[in-house]
Coordinates of C-alpha atoms in Angstrom, one line a residue:
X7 CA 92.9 42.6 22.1
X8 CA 96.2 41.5 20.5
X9 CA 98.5 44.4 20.2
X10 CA 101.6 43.1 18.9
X11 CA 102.5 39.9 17.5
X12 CA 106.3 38.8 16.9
X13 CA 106.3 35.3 14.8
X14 CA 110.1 36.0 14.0
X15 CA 112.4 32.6 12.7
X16 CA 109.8 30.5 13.4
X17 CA 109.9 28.2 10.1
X18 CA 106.5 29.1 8.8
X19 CA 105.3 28.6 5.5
X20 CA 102.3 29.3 4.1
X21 CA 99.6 32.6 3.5
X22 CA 99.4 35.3 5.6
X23 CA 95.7 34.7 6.4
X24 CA 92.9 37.3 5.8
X25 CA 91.7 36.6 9.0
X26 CA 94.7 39.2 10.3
X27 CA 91.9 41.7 9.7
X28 CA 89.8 40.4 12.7
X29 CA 93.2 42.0 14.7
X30 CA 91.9 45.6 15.4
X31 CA 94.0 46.5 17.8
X32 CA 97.3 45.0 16.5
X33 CA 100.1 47.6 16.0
X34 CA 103.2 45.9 15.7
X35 CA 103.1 42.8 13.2
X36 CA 106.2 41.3 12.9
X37 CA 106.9 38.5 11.0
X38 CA 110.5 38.3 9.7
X39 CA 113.0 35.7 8.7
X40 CA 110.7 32.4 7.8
X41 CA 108.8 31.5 4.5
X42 CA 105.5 33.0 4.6
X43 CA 104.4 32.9 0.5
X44 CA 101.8 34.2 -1.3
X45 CA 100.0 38.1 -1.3
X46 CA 100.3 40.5 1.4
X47 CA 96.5 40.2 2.0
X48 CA 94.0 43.4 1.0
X49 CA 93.1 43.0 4.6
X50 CA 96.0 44.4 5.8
X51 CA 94.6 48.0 5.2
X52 CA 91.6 47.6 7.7
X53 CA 94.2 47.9 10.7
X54 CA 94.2 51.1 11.3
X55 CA 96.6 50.9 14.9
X56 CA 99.2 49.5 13.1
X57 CA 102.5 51.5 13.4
X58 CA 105.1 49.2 12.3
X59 CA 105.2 46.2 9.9
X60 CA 108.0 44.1 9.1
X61 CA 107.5 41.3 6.8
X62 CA 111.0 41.1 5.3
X63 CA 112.5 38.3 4.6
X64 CA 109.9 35.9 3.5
X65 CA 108.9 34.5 0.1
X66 CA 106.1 36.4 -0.3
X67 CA 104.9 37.1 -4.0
X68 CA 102.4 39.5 -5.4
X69 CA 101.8 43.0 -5.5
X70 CA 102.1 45.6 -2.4
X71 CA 98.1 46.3 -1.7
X72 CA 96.6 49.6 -2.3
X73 CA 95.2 49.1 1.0
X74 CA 98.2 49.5 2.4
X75 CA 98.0 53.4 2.2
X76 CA 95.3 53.6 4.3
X77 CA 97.3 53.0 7.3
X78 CA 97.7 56.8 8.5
X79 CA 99.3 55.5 12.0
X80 CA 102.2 53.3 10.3
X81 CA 105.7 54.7 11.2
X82 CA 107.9 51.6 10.0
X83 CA 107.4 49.4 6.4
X84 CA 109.5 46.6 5.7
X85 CA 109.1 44.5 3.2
X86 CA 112.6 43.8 1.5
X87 CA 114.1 40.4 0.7
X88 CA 110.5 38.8 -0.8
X89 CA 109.1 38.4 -4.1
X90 CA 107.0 41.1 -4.5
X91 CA 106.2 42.0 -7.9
X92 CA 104.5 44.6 -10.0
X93 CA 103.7 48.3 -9.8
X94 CA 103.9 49.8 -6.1
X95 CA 100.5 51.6 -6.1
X96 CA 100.5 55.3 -5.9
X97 CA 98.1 54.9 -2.4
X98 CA 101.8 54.0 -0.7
X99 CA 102.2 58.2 -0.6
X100 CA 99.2 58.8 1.7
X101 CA 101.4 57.3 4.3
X102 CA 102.4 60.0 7.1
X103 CA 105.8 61.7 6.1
X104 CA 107.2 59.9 9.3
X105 CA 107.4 56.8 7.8
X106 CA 110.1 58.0 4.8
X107 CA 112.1 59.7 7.2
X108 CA 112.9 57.4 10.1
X109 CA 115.8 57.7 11.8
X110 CA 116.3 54.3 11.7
X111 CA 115.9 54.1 8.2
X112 CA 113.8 51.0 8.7
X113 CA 111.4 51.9 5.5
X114 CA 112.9 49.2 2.9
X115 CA 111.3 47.6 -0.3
X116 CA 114.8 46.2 -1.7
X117 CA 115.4 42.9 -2.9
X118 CA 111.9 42.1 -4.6
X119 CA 110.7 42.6 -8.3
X120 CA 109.4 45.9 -8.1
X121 CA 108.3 47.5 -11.2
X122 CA 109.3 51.5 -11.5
X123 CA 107.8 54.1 -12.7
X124 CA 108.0 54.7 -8.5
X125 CA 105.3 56.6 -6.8
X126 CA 107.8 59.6 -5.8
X127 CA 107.2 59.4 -2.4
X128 CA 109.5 56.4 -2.0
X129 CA 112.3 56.5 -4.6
X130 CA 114.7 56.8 -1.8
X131 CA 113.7 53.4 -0.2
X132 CA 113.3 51.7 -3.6
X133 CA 116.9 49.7 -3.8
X134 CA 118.0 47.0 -5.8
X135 CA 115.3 45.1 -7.6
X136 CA 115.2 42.9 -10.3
X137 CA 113.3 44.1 -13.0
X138 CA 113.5 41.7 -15.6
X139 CA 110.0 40.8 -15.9
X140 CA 108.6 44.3 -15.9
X141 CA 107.2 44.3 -19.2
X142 CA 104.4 42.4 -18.3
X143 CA 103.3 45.3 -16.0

C-alpha cells in the first residue's frame, strides 16, 4: 500500500531492484542524490499510479526503458546527472503533454550520454550530454 517512497542522500549503492514492480500503488518514487548503479529496471512501467519520478543524481547506467511510456499518470521525470546511455526510445512521447510542460520545469534528462536523433517530444528537456560514444548506437 506504499504510496510514496523518499530514499533521498541516503548513501545507497547498488540496483534498483525489479521487485519495485510489486509497488502498485506507489506514485511518488524518489530517490535522489546517492549512488544507485545499474538499469532503470523494465519494471518500472507496470506502475501505473506513478506521477512523479526523480532518480537524478545517481550513477545509474543503461538505457531509459520503453516501459517507461506506459506510465500515462506521470507528471514529473528526472533523470539528469546519471549515466544513462543510448537511444531515448520513441515510447517516452506517449507520456501526457503535462509532463513537458511543467511549470516547474522539473522534466530533465541532462548530464547523461544520451544518444540524439531525439524522439521530438522532448528536445526541449534534452540538455547537455556527452555524446562521444554514440556511434555504437
Amino acid at each position: 500500500n506504499l504510496e510514496e517512497l523518499y530514499l533521498n542522500d541516503n548513501y545507497l549503492i547498488g540496483p534498483i531492484s525489479d521487485n519495485i514492480a510489486k509497488l502498485q500503488q506507489l506514485n511518488i518514487l524518489s530517490i535522489i542524490g546517492n549512488e544507485i548503479s545499474g538499469n532503470i529496471p523494465s519494471e518500472i512501467g507496470d506502475l501505473n499510479n506513478l506521477k512523479e519520478i526523480f532518480l537524478n543524481d545517481n550513477q545509474l547506467n543503461g538505457t531509459i526503458p520503453e516501459e517507461i511510456g506506459s506510465l500515462t499518470n506521470l507528471t514529473e521525470l528526472r533523470l539528469q546527472n546519471n549515466q544513462l546511455e543510448g537511444i531515448i526510445p520513441q515510447t517516452i512521447c506517449n507520456l501526457s503533454e503535462e509532463i513537458y510542460y511543467n511549470v516547474l520545469g522539473t522534466t530533465n534528462f541532462s548530464n547523461n550520454k544520451l544518444c540524439p536523433p531525439y524522439p521530438s517530444c522532448i528536445e526541449d528537456f534534452i540538455g547537455l550530454q556527452d555524446t562521444s560514444e554514440c556511434n555504437q548506437y
